[in-house]
Every structure is written in C-alpha cells, then in structure tokens.
mmCIF file of C-alpha atoms in Angstrom:
data_model
loop_
_atom_site.group_PDB
_atom_site.id
_atom_site.type_symbol
_atom_site.label_atom_id
_atom_site.label_comp_id
_atom_site.label_asym_id
_atom_site.label_seq_id
_atom_site.Cartn_x
_atom_site.Cartn_y
_atom_site.Cartn_z
ATOM 1 C CA MET A 1 -124.986 60.538 -125.702
ATOM 2 C CA THR A 2 -123.133 57.990 -123.693
ATOM 3 C CA ARG A 3 -120.356 56.137 -125.467
ATOM 4 C CA LYS A 4 -119.996 52.389 -124.871
ATOM 5 C CA PRO A 5 -116.559 50.817 -124.908
ATOM 6 C CA ARG A 6 -115.713 48.528 -127.728
ATOM 7 C CA PRO A 7 -115.360 44.811 -126.919
ATOM 8 C CA ALA A 8 -111.553 44.935 -127.340
ATOM 9 C CA VAL A 9 -111.259 47.862 -124.963
ATOM 10 C CA ALA A 10 -113.464 46.090 -122.425
ATOM 11 C CA LEU A 11 -111.172 43.066 -122.476
ATOM 12 C CA MET A 12 -108.097 45.264 -121.893
ATOM 13 C CA VAL A 13 -109.751 46.970 -118.920
ATOM 14 C CA ALA A 14 -110.714 43.618 -117.401
ATOM 15 C CA ALA A 15 -107.149 42.319 -117.794
ATOM 16 C CA SER A 16 -105.764 45.421 -116.083
ATOM 17 C CA VAL A 17 -108.099 44.936 -113.132
ATOM 18 C CA VAL A 18 -107.027 41.302 -112.747
ATOM 19 C CA ALA A 19 -103.341 42.246 -112.877
ATOM 20 C CA MET A 20 -103.748 44.994 -110.262
ATOM 21 C CA THR A 21 -105.616 42.614 -108.003
ATOM 22 C CA ALA A 22 -102.825 40.045 -108.301
ATOM 23 C CA LEU A 23 -100.183 42.647 -107.468
ATOM 24 C CA ALA A 24 -102.164 43.759 -104.456
ATOM 25 C CA GLY A 25 -102.340 40.160 -103.315
ATOM 26 C CA CYS A 26 -98.557 39.768 -103.600
ATOM 27 C CA GLY A 27 -98.056 42.871 -101.535
ATOM 28 C CA GLY A 28 -100.321 41.425 -98.869
ATOM 29 C CA ARG A 29 -98.246 38.261 -98.622
ATOM 30 C CA THR A 30 -94.976 40.158 -98.124
ATOM 31 C CA SER A 31 -96.336 42.461 -95.462
ATOM 32 C CA ALA A 32 -95.867 41.872 -91.682
ATOM 33 C CA PRO A 33 -98.022 39.018 -90.349
ATOM 34 C CA SER A 34 -101.013 39.660 -88.190
ATOM 35 C CA ALA A 35 -100.521 39.317 -84.436
ATOM 36 C CA LYS A 36 -103.457 36.925 -84.450
ATOM 37 C CA ASN A 37 -101.520 34.456 -86.629
ATOM 38 C CA PRO A 38 -97.973 34.055 -85.191
ATOM 39 C CA SER A 39 -97.377 30.859 -87.130
ATOM 40 C CA ALA A 40 -97.398 32.887 -90.293
ATOM 41 C CA SER A 41 -93.974 34.315 -89.314
ATOM 42 C CA GLY A 42 -92.335 30.912 -89.959
ATOM 43 C CA SER A 43 -90.732 30.776 -86.445
ATOM 44 C CA ALA A 44 -90.973 27.284 -84.871
ATOM 45 C CA PRO A 45 -91.418 26.744 -81.123
ATOM 46 C CA ALA A 46 -88.247 26.291 -79.033
ATOM 47 C CA PRO A 47 -86.837 22.744 -79.505
ATOM 48 C CA HIS A 48 -87.251 20.268 -76.665
ATOM 49 C CA PRO A 49 -83.952 18.801 -75.424
ATOM 50 C CA VAL A 50 -83.522 15.083 -76.048
ATOM 51 C CA VAL A 51 -80.931 12.871 -74.320
ATOM 52 C CA ARG A 52 -80.069 9.359 -75.477
ATOM 53 C CA LEU A 53 -77.701 6.869 -73.879
ATOM 54 C CA SER A 54 -76.134 3.772 -75.422
ATOM 55 C CA ALA A 55 -73.298 1.334 -74.737
ATOM 56 C CA ASP A 56 -70.982 -0.792 -76.847
ATOM 57 C CA GLY A 57 -70.732 -4.464 -75.941
ATOM 58 C CA ASP A 58 -73.253 -6.945 -74.605
ATOM 59 C CA ALA A 59 -72.047 -7.173 -70.995
ATOM 60 C CA LEU A 60 -70.089 -5.350 -68.319
ATOM 61 C CA VAL A 61 -66.998 -7.285 -67.232
ATOM 62 C CA PRO A 62 -65.840 -6.040 -63.829
ATOM 63 C CA GLY A 63 -62.085 -5.866 -63.775
ATOM 64 C CA GLY A 64 -62.052 -6.265 -67.535
ATOM 65 C CA PRO A 65 -61.738 -3.742 -70.358
ATOM 66 C CA PRO A 66 -63.484 -0.374 -70.063
ATOM 67 C CA LEU A 67 -67.105 -0.163 -71.213
ATOM 68 C CA PRO A 68 -67.680 2.431 -73.986
ATOM 69 C CA LEU A 69 -70.719 4.657 -73.407
ATOM 70 C CA HIS A 70 -72.228 7.253 -75.718
ATOM 71 C CA LEU A 71 -74.435 10.232 -74.856
ATOM 72 C CA SER A 72 -76.222 12.105 -77.626
ATOM 73 C CA VAL A 73 -77.987 15.411 -77.048
ATOM 74 C CA ALA A 74 -80.346 17.105 -79.504
ATOM 75 C CA GLY A 75 -82.518 20.219 -79.436
ATOM 76 C CA LEU A 76 -80.043 22.641 -77.843
ATOM 77 C CA THR A 77 -78.685 25.855 -79.268
ATOM 78 C CA ALA A 78 -75.204 27.044 -78.335
ATOM 79 C CA GLY A 79 -76.711 29.602 -75.955
ATOM 80 C CA GLN A 80 -78.907 27.020 -74.237
ATOM 81 C CA ALA A 81 -75.987 24.614 -73.890
ATOM 82 C CA LEU A 82 -74.049 27.226 -71.920
ATOM 83 C CA ARG A 83 -76.675 27.048 -69.166
ATOM 84 C CA ARG A 84 -77.128 23.296 -69.008
ATOM 85 C CA GLN A 85 -75.257 20.284 -67.735
ATOM 86 C CA VAL A 86 -75.855 16.569 -68.102
ATOM 87 C CA ALA A 87 -75.486 14.225 -65.134
ATOM 88 C CA LEU A 88 -74.424 10.616 -65.688
ATOM 89 C CA TYR A 89 -75.734 8.327 -62.929
ATOM 90 C CA ILE A 90 -73.901 5.046 -62.360
ATOM 91 C CA GLY A 91 -75.537 2.285 -60.328
ATOM 92 C CA ILE A 92 -72.283 0.437 -59.610
ATOM 93 C CA VAL A 93 -69.020 1.442 -57.955
ATOM 94 C CA PRO A 94 -66.992 2.878 -60.825
ATOM 95 C CA ASP A 95 -63.250 3.157 -60.510
ATOM 96 C CA LYS A 96 -63.008 5.741 -63.219
ATOM 97 C CA VAL A 97 -65.135 7.435 -65.889
ATOM 98 C CA GLN A 98 -63.448 9.238 -68.760
ATOM 99 C CA ILE A 99 -64.616 11.494 -71.586
ATOM 100 C CA ARG A 100 -62.934 11.782 -74.961
ATOM 101 C CA GLU A 101 -61.955 15.325 -75.928
ATOM 102 C CA ASN A 102 -59.504 16.470 -78.607
ATOM 103 C CA GLY A 103 -58.517 12.901 -79.360
ATOM 104 C CA SER A 104 -57.529 11.963 -75.791
ATOM 105 C CA TRP A 105 -59.248 10.675 -72.644
ATOM 106 C CA HIS A 106 -59.793 12.815 -69.544
ATOM 107 C CA ASP A 107 -61.119 11.797 -66.110
ATOM 108 C CA VAL A 108 -64.634 12.882 -65.149
ATOM 109 C CA PRO A 109 -64.927 13.963 -61.472
ATOM 110 C CA LEU A 110 -67.496 11.828 -59.651
ATOM 111 C CA GLN A 111 -69.689 12.692 -56.685
ATOM 112 C CA TRP A 112 -72.050 10.685 -54.505
ATOM 113 C CA THR A 113 -75.773 11.368 -54.620
ATOM 114 C CA ASN A 114 -78.767 9.780 -52.896
ATOM 115 C CA GLU A 115 -81.379 11.461 -55.079
ATOM 116 C CA GLN A 116 -81.861 8.877 -57.801
ATOM 117 C CA ASP A 117 -81.880 5.682 -55.799
ATOM 118 C CA ASP A 118 -82.432 4.705 -52.178
ATOM 119 C CA ASN A 119 -79.036 3.006 -52.208
ATOM 120 C CA GLY A 120 -77.315 6.025 -53.726
ATOM 121 C CA GLU A 121 -75.362 6.366 -56.935
ATOM 122 C CA PHE A 122 -72.257 7.997 -58.302
ATOM 123 C CA ALA A 123 -72.839 10.957 -60.593
ATOM 124 C CA GLY A 124 -70.577 12.724 -63.034
ATOM 125 C CA ILE A 125 -71.645 16.197 -64.184
ATOM 126 C CA LEU A 126 -70.652 17.182 -67.716
ATOM 127 C CA PRO A 127 -71.048 20.600 -69.374
ATOM 128 C CA LEU A 128 -73.034 20.632 -72.600
ATOM 129 C CA SER A 129 -70.970 23.443 -74.065
ATOM 130 C CA TYR A 130 -67.424 22.918 -75.264
ATOM 131 C CA ARG A 131 -65.378 25.769 -76.718
ATOM 132 C CA GLY A 132 -68.510 27.814 -77.333
ATOM 133 C CA LYS A 133 -70.354 25.072 -79.190
ATOM 134 C CA ALA A 134 -73.216 22.830 -78.090
ATOM 135 C CA ARG A 135 -72.196 19.213 -77.658
ATOM 136 C CA THR A 136 -74.272 16.773 -79.661
ATOM 137 C CA ARG A 137 -72.344 13.597 -78.777
ATOM 138 C CA LEU A 138 -70.226 12.675 -75.777
ATOM 139 C CA ASP A 139 -68.014 9.591 -75.945
ATOM 140 C CA LEU A 140 -67.305 8.077 -72.524
ATOM 141 C CA ARG A 141 -65.765 4.949 -71.070
ATOM 142 C CA MET A 142 -66.179 3.424 -67.630
ATOM 143 C CA PHE A 143 -63.767 1.274 -65.643
ATOM 144 C CA THR A 144 -65.010 -0.865 -62.766
ATOM 145 C CA ALA A 145 -63.255 -3.336 -60.488
ATOM 146 C CA ASP A 146 -64.172 -6.923 -59.727
ATOM 147 C CA GLN A 147 -67.473 -7.567 -57.947
ATOM 148 C CA ARG A 148 -67.967 -10.919 -56.289
ATOM 149 C CA ARG A 149 -71.473 -12.358 -56.336
ATOM 150 C CA ASP A 150 -72.667 -14.913 -53.818
ATOM 151 C CA SER A 151 -73.793 -18.101 -55.508
ATOM 152 C CA VAL A 152 -77.172 -19.716 -54.890
ATOM 153 C CA ASP A 153 -77.223 -23.517 -55.098
ATOM 154 C CA GLY A 154 -73.838 -23.397 -56.777
ATOM 155 C CA ARG A 155 -74.930 -20.896 -59.420
ATOM 156 C CA THR A 156 -74.276 -17.187 -59.668
ATOM 157 C CA PRO A 157 -77.573 -15.338 -60.207
ATOM 158 C CA ALA A 158 -77.953 -13.032 -63.178
ATOM 159 C CA VAL A 159 -77.059 -9.468 -62.295
ATOM 160 C CA THR A 160 -77.726 -6.215 -64.100
ATOM 161 C CA GLU A 161 -76.371 -2.783 -63.256
ATOM 162 C CA THR A 162 -77.798 0.491 -64.502
ATOM 163 C CA VAL A 163 -76.554 3.745 -65.964
ATOM 164 C CA ALA A 164 -78.790 6.781 -66.498
ATOM 165 C CA ALA A 165 -78.381 10.327 -67.790
ATOM 166 C CA GLN A 166 -80.322 13.479 -66.966
ATOM 167 C CA MET A 167 -79.988 17.029 -68.207
ATOM 168 C CA ALA A 168 -80.001 19.725 -65.543
ATOM 169 C CA GLN A 169 -80.293 23.507 -65.688
ATOM 170 C CA ASP A 170 -78.457 24.125 -62.418
ATOM 171 C CA PRO A 171 -74.723 23.346 -62.548
ATOM 172 C CA ARG A 172 -74.512 23.037 -58.767
ATOM 173 C CA SER A 173 -76.738 19.994 -58.522
ATOM 174 C CA PRO A 174 -77.840 17.388 -61.064
ATOM 175 C CA ASP A 175 -81.151 16.995 -59.237
ATOM 176 C CA ILE A 176 -82.550 20.526 -59.703
ATOM 177 C CA HIS A 177 -84.810 21.446 -62.647
ATOM 178 C CA PRO A 178 -84.353 18.407 -64.856
ATOM 179 C CA SER A 179 -85.231 19.282 -68.429
ATOM 180 C CA ALA A 180 -84.670 15.950 -70.180
ATOM 181 C CA SER A 181 -83.753 12.400 -69.217
ATOM 182 C CA ALA A 182 -82.511 9.357 -71.089
ATOM 183 C CA ALA A 183 -83.988 5.932 -70.568
ATOM 184 C CA ARG A 184 -82.071 4.006 -67.915
ATOM 185 C CA LEU A 185 -79.563 1.655 -69.506
ATOM 186 C CA ARG A 186 -79.423 -1.864 -68.078
ATOM 187 C CA LEU A 187 -76.102 -3.659 -68.371
ATOM 188 C CA PRO A 188 -75.797 -7.417 -67.825
ATOM 189 C CA VAL A 189 -72.817 -8.138 -65.574
ATOM 190 C CA ASP A 190 -70.597 -11.068 -66.398
ATOM 191 C CA PRO A 191 -70.194 -12.985 -63.101
ATOM 192 C CA THR A 192 -66.492 -13.595 -63.702
ATOM 193 C CA HIS A 193 -64.356 -12.944 -60.653
ATOM 194 C CA LEU A 194 -60.797 -13.655 -59.603
ATOM 195 C CA THR A 195 -59.617 -15.456 -56.485
ATOM 196 C CA VAL A 196 -56.275 -14.795 -54.814
ATOM 197 C CA GLU A 197 -54.728 -17.426 -52.548
ATOM 198 C CA VAL A 198 -51.664 -16.911 -50.340
ATOM 199 C CA PRO A 199 -50.245 -18.862 -47.360
ATOM 200 C CA GLN A 200 -51.601 -17.785 -44.000
ATOM 201 C CA ILE A 201 -48.282 -17.844 -42.124
ATOM 202 C CA LEU A 202 -44.613 -18.304 -42.994
ATOM 203 C CA ARG A 203 -41.794 -18.899 -40.508
ATOM 204 C CA ALA A 204 -38.255 -17.772 -41.188
ATOM 205 C CA THR A 205 -35.049 -17.741 -39.122
ATOM 206 C CA GLY A 206 -32.982 -14.571 -38.870
ATOM 207 C CA GLY A 207 -29.905 -15.030 -41.035
ATOM 208 C CA GLY A 208 -31.234 -18.389 -42.221
ATOM 209 C CA PRO A 209 -32.236 -19.659 -45.674
ATOM 210 C CA PRO A 210 -35.034 -17.913 -47.557
ATOM 211 C CA VAL A 211 -38.610 -19.112 -47.347
ATOM 212 C CA GLU A 212 -40.869 -19.207 -50.401
ATOM 213 C CA TRP A 213 -44.192 -17.421 -50.612
ATOM 214 C CA SER A 214 -46.575 -18.039 -53.509
ATOM 215 C CA VAL A 215 -49.577 -16.126 -54.860
ATOM 216 C CA LYS A 216 -52.145 -18.064 -56.902
ATOM 217 C CA VAL A 217 -54.622 -16.085 -58.990
ATOM 218 C CA ARG A 218 -57.501 -17.965 -60.612
ATOM 219 C CA ASN A 219 -60.266 -16.969 -62.999
ATOM 220 C CA ALA A 220 -62.808 -18.867 -60.956
ATOM 221 C CA ALA A 221 -66.083 -18.177 -62.776
ATOM 222 C CA GLY A 222 -67.676 -16.665 -65.810
ATOM 223 C CA LYS A 223 -67.185 -17.232 -69.507
ATOM 224 C CA ARG A 224 -64.778 -14.455 -70.407
ATOM 225 C CA THR A 225 -61.014 -14.259 -70.537
ATOM 226 C CA ARG A 226 -59.590 -11.635 -68.221
ATOM 227 C CA SER A 227 -56.879 -9.648 -69.973
ATOM 228 C CA ASP A 228 -54.086 -7.250 -69.035
ATOM 229 C CA LEU A 229 -53.943 -8.449 -65.441
ATOM 230 C CA ARG A 230 -50.975 -7.999 -63.132
ATOM 231 C CA VAL A 231 -50.135 -9.245 -59.651
ATOM 232 C CA ALA A 232 -48.954 -6.456 -57.355
ATOM 233 C CA VAL A 233 -46.894 -7.499 -54.320
ATOM 234 C CA SER A 234 -45.895 -5.220 -51.444
ATOM 235 C CA LEU A 235 -43.500 -5.852 -48.575
ATOM 236 C CA ALA A 236 -44.130 -4.159 -45.235
ATOM 237 C CA PRO A 237 -42.277 -4.232 -41.885
ATOM 238 C CA GLY A 238 -43.671 -6.455 -39.172
ATOM 239 C CA GLU A 239 -43.701 -3.711 -36.550
ATOM 240 C CA ILE A 240 -44.576 -0.038 -36.473
ATOM 241 C CA GLY A 241 -41.606 2.112 -37.358
ATOM 242 C CA GLY A 242 -39.689 -0.870 -38.684
ATOM 243 C CA SER A 243 -37.836 -1.093 -41.978
ATOM 244 C CA VAL A 244 -37.480 -3.726 -44.674
ATOM 245 C CA ARG A 245 -34.684 -2.016 -46.579
ATOM 246 C CA ARG A 246 -32.149 -4.639 -45.459
ATOM 247 C CA LEU A 247 -34.499 -7.542 -45.997
ATOM 248 C CA HIS A 248 -33.559 -9.757 -48.936
ATOM 249 C CA TRP A 249 -36.388 -10.813 -51.208
ATOM 250 C CA SER A 250 -36.761 -11.760 -54.858
ATOM 251 C CA ILE A 251 -39.380 -12.682 -57.473
ATOM 252 C CA ASN A 252 -39.292 -15.513 -59.968
ATOM 253 C CA ARG A 253 -39.668 -14.273 -63.542
ATOM 254 C CA GLN A 254 -39.895 -17.041 -66.141
ATOM 255 C CA GLY A 255 -37.668 -19.361 -64.132
ATOM 256 C CA HIS A 256 -35.106 -16.748 -63.042
ATOM 257 C CA TRP A 257 -34.946 -15.023 -59.653
ATOM 258 C CA THR A 258 -34.783 -11.215 -59.712
ATOM 259 C CA ASP A 259 -33.446 -9.505 -56.580
ATOM 260 C CA LEU A 260 -35.767 -6.883 -55.020
ATOM 261 C CA THR A 261 -33.667 -5.900 -51.983
ATOM 262 C CA GLY A 262 -34.237 -2.254 -51.073
ATOM 263 C CA ARG A 263 -37.644 -2.126 -52.741
ATOM 264 C CA THR A 264 -41.076 -2.378 -51.122
ATOM 265 C CA HIS A 265 -43.300 -2.979 -54.164
ATOM 266 C CA VAL A 266 -43.209 -5.020 -57.375
ATOM 267 C CA GLU A 267 -45.680 -5.841 -60.154
ATOM 268 C CA THR A 268 -45.612 -8.694 -62.631
ATOM 269 C CA ASP A 269 -45.881 -8.326 -66.371
ATOM 270 C CA ALA A 270 -49.404 -8.265 -67.785
ATOM 271 C CA PHE A 271 -51.058 -11.621 -68.472
ATOM 272 C CA ASP A 272 -54.403 -13.111 -69.512
ATOM 273 C CA LEU A 273 -56.529 -15.690 -67.710
ATOM 274 C CA ALA A 274 -59.091 -17.780 -69.542
ATOM 275 C CA PRO A 275 -62.026 -19.188 -67.522
ATOM 276 C CA GLY A 276 -60.738 -21.775 -65.051
ATOM 277 C CA GLN A 277 -57.086 -20.893 -65.588
ATOM 278 C CA SER A 278 -54.700 -19.752 -62.860
ATOM 279 C CA ARG A 279 -51.317 -18.051 -62.542
ATOM 280 C CA THR A 280 -48.839 -18.527 -59.674
ATOM 281 C CA VAL A 281 -46.261 -15.939 -58.646
ATOM 282 C CA ARG A 282 -43.329 -17.076 -56.467
ATOM 283 C CA ILE A 283 -41.515 -14.872 -53.965
ATOM 284 C CA ARG A 284 -38.485 -15.702 -51.793
ATOM 285 C CA LEU A 285 -37.754 -13.846 -48.588
ATOM 286 C CA ALA A 286 -34.925 -14.078 -46.027
ATOM 287 C CA LEU A 287 -34.904 -12.328 -42.667
ATOM 288 C CA PRO A 288 -31.658 -10.490 -41.866
ATOM 289 C CA ALA A 289 -29.213 -11.821 -39.313
ATOM 290 C CA GLY A 290 -29.961 -10.646 -35.791
ATOM 291 C CA ALA A 291 -33.716 -11.085 -36.140
ATOM 292 C CA GLU A 292 -34.548 -13.100 -33.058
ATOM 293 C CA ALA A 293 -38.021 -13.885 -31.789
ATOM 294 C CA SER A 294 -38.887 -12.718 -28.300
ATOM 295 C CA SER A 295 -42.288 -14.388 -28.581
ATOM 296 C CA SER A 296 -43.896 -17.074 -30.719
ATOM 297 C CA ASP A 297 -45.972 -14.549 -32.675
ATOM 298 C CA GLN A 298 -43.339 -11.909 -33.440
ATOM 299 C CA VAL A 299 -43.793 -10.707 -37.015
ATOM 300 C CA GLY A 300 -40.648 -10.068 -39.025
ATOM 301 C CA ALA A 301 -42.404 -8.850 -42.201
ATOM 302 C CA VAL A 302 -45.750 -8.816 -43.982
ATOM 303 C CA LEU A 303 -46.395 -9.606 -47.647
ATOM 304 C CA PHE A 304 -49.478 -8.334 -49.512
ATOM 305 C CA ALA A 305 -50.757 -9.341 -52.948
ATOM 306 C CA ALA A 306 -53.628 -8.189 -55.127
ATOM 307 C CA VAL A 307 -54.605 -8.328 -58.778
ATOM 308 C CA THR A 308 -54.412 -5.001 -60.506
ATOM 309 C CA ALA A 309 -54.711 -3.711 -64.073
ATOM 310 C CA PRO A 310 -52.895 -1.111 -66.195
ATOM 311 C CA TRP A 311 -55.628 1.465 -65.600
ATOM 312 C CA TRP A 312 -55.598 1.039 -61.807
ATOM 313 C CA PRO A 313 -53.053 3.107 -59.818
ATOM 314 C CA SER A 314 -51.943 0.488 -57.305
ATOM 315 C CA ASP A 315 -50.957 1.677 -53.842
ATOM 316 C CA PRO A 316 -47.497 0.363 -52.883
ATOM 317 C CA GLU A 317 -48.465 0.374 -49.198
ATOM 318 C CA GLN A 318 -51.324 -2.054 -49.715
ATOM 319 C CA PRO A 319 -52.252 -2.808 -53.319
ATOM 320 C CA THR A 320 -55.872 -3.096 -54.398
ATOM 321 C CA GLY A 321 -57.562 -2.934 -57.739
ATOM 322 C CA VAL A 322 -59.344 -5.631 -59.678
ATOM 323 C CA THR A 323 -59.692 -7.641 -56.469
ATOM 324 C CA HIS A 324 -61.206 -5.741 -53.562
ATOM 325 C CA ASP A 325 -58.773 -6.465 -50.757
ATOM 326 C CA ALA A 326 -55.120 -7.396 -50.756
ATOM 327 C CA GLN A 327 -54.391 -10.842 -49.353
ATOM 328 C CA GLY A 328 -51.623 -10.793 -46.733
ATOM 329 C CA THR A 329 -49.275 -13.169 -44.988
ATOM 330 C CA ASN A 330 -47.337 -12.651 -41.760
ATOM 331 C CA VAL A 331 -43.732 -13.860 -41.826
ATOM 332 C CA LEU A 332 -43.004 -14.919 -38.239
ATOM 333 C CA VAL A 333 -39.515 -15.047 -36.759
ATOM 334 C CA ALA A 334 -38.809 -18.674 -35.936
ATOM 335 C CA ARG A 335 -37.390 -19.386 -32.453
#
C-alpha cells in the first residue's frame, strides 16, 4: 500500500524545493558570464578622449597683458596619456606661450606648421602625461605684440584671431592620427595700437653743444589702457666698426638729466597709456671733439627707439617688442 504524505510534510518538501532553486539561481549569477553577453561582465567600452578649450577675458589686446587659456582633457587613462600629445594651434604671431607647472610658468616651444590653415599657424606640442599622471587641465597664457590694422573709411574693421587644440597620437607631428579636437576658439582683437614718432634727422657739431632727440609714444586707437609699457632706446655708431663709448648722451627722468656715457642701451620706467594719451622721452646727445664731416651726409651716430614690455626681451642692438620696428634717427655731423 502506497503511503501519501501528510499535508504538513508536503508543504515542507515544497519549501525545500523553492529554497534549492533560489540557491541554484544565485550560483548562476556569480558564475563567469557567457561569451555571447560581454556586457554582463560590467566592463565599459574604452573612453573617448575629449578636449575643451577656453579663454579668460573678452578680447585679445596685442601688446597688453597675457591672455589666459585653459585646456581640459577627459577620457584618458595614465597609460593612454603617455602615448598622446596635444597640439595648440595659434592663428596669430605669438611672442610667447607659457604653461603653468608646479606653481610657476614655463615657456612652451613653438613650431611653424602649414597643415591647419593655408596661411600657416604656430603650434605648441604639449605632453598629456606629467610625472606619471594623466593631465586633466592645462593652464596656459599667451603673449602677443602689437598688430596694426589698416583703417577703412577712418574706422578699424573688427578682427578676430583663432586658437585651436588637437590631440595627437604621434609625438613627432601634431598632424598625424588626430584622436580628438576642441572647437576653434575665436578671440576678438582690440584694435588698440601704439605709434612711435622720432625726428628724421639731427645735426650736431663735433665738440659742440648737445642736440635734443625726443621719442613720442601715443595710444592712438582702441578703448583700452595699455599698461606696463617702457620705451627702449639704443645708441649705435654711425659707421661700421665705429664706437660710441666716448659719445656723451643722457636721458631726462622726471625733470633731471641722467648721464648714459659708456652705455649703448637704456629703458624707461614702466608707464600706462590711456586711449589718446601720449608719453614723450627726451634724450640729449653730443658728438665728441674731432668729429668733422667729410661730406654732408656723414653719420656720427644713430638712435633707435621702440616700445617694449616687461615680458619682452629687448635687443640692445635694435629694440623691438610691442611695436614691430624700432624707429631710428641719423645724427649727422654738421659742417
């Protein structure tokens, strides 16, 4: 005779079956995933690099303060960053680009490339790994000298310059295998520029009284005050192989004349120029005794002047900087 389980026993058996099934299900979830379902492993696809570019300030002021730029990079592991660079393309003529590292600024080497634009651009290549870590933000600043713009009907047309950034996988060239690019940044350019006026010719007599030479610098256009400007003046001999060591010259500083004999270069203190304002620098020069003219166009000395700035390393031989070219004057020996 077959024995039938009691109702209580039947309930216990059913509960045991349910529990065993649940345990089996848990074991299935902790086992290795099927090859047909790779997403079940929880591993996400490799991140896509993203480059963003931004700037502080609403306009680029040539010859003015440096323009802060910021590069942010996302989606790179430390290992990927070791094999990638980022190229910063600059559509103007930069005097200097610097990157901030360890609390101080360092120059970024620049090279010329024709790949991005028919007119060519300057490019700075920056590694995306620093001390074994991937860089997520790069703080930069750009210095650029004065750029004159031709006026149309008495008005200076609106000008914009561009800066772009592109990630590259080949450190030798920023134009090979680009993996990510930032949108090109357009920078309005303030049309402010400086004018430098000097006399065309001075005449001095050897051993005679000094003649005065003046340099007038004017903030001729724009709406911005130009700050931290200096006037750099250089004295050069009038003939090849000549010397100006014995030539007496001096500069007027706040109403007092400072002797510069034996020197070939001088710079003024820093000053500011509001729109429309000007600054005049006065120089006195006396030719030494014995300087006699053998012709009407014999040059005894040459004076050069240009506007420079603290960040510009002025060349004593012929200063340049905020203004493109030094303005010069020939000092002729009077007969």
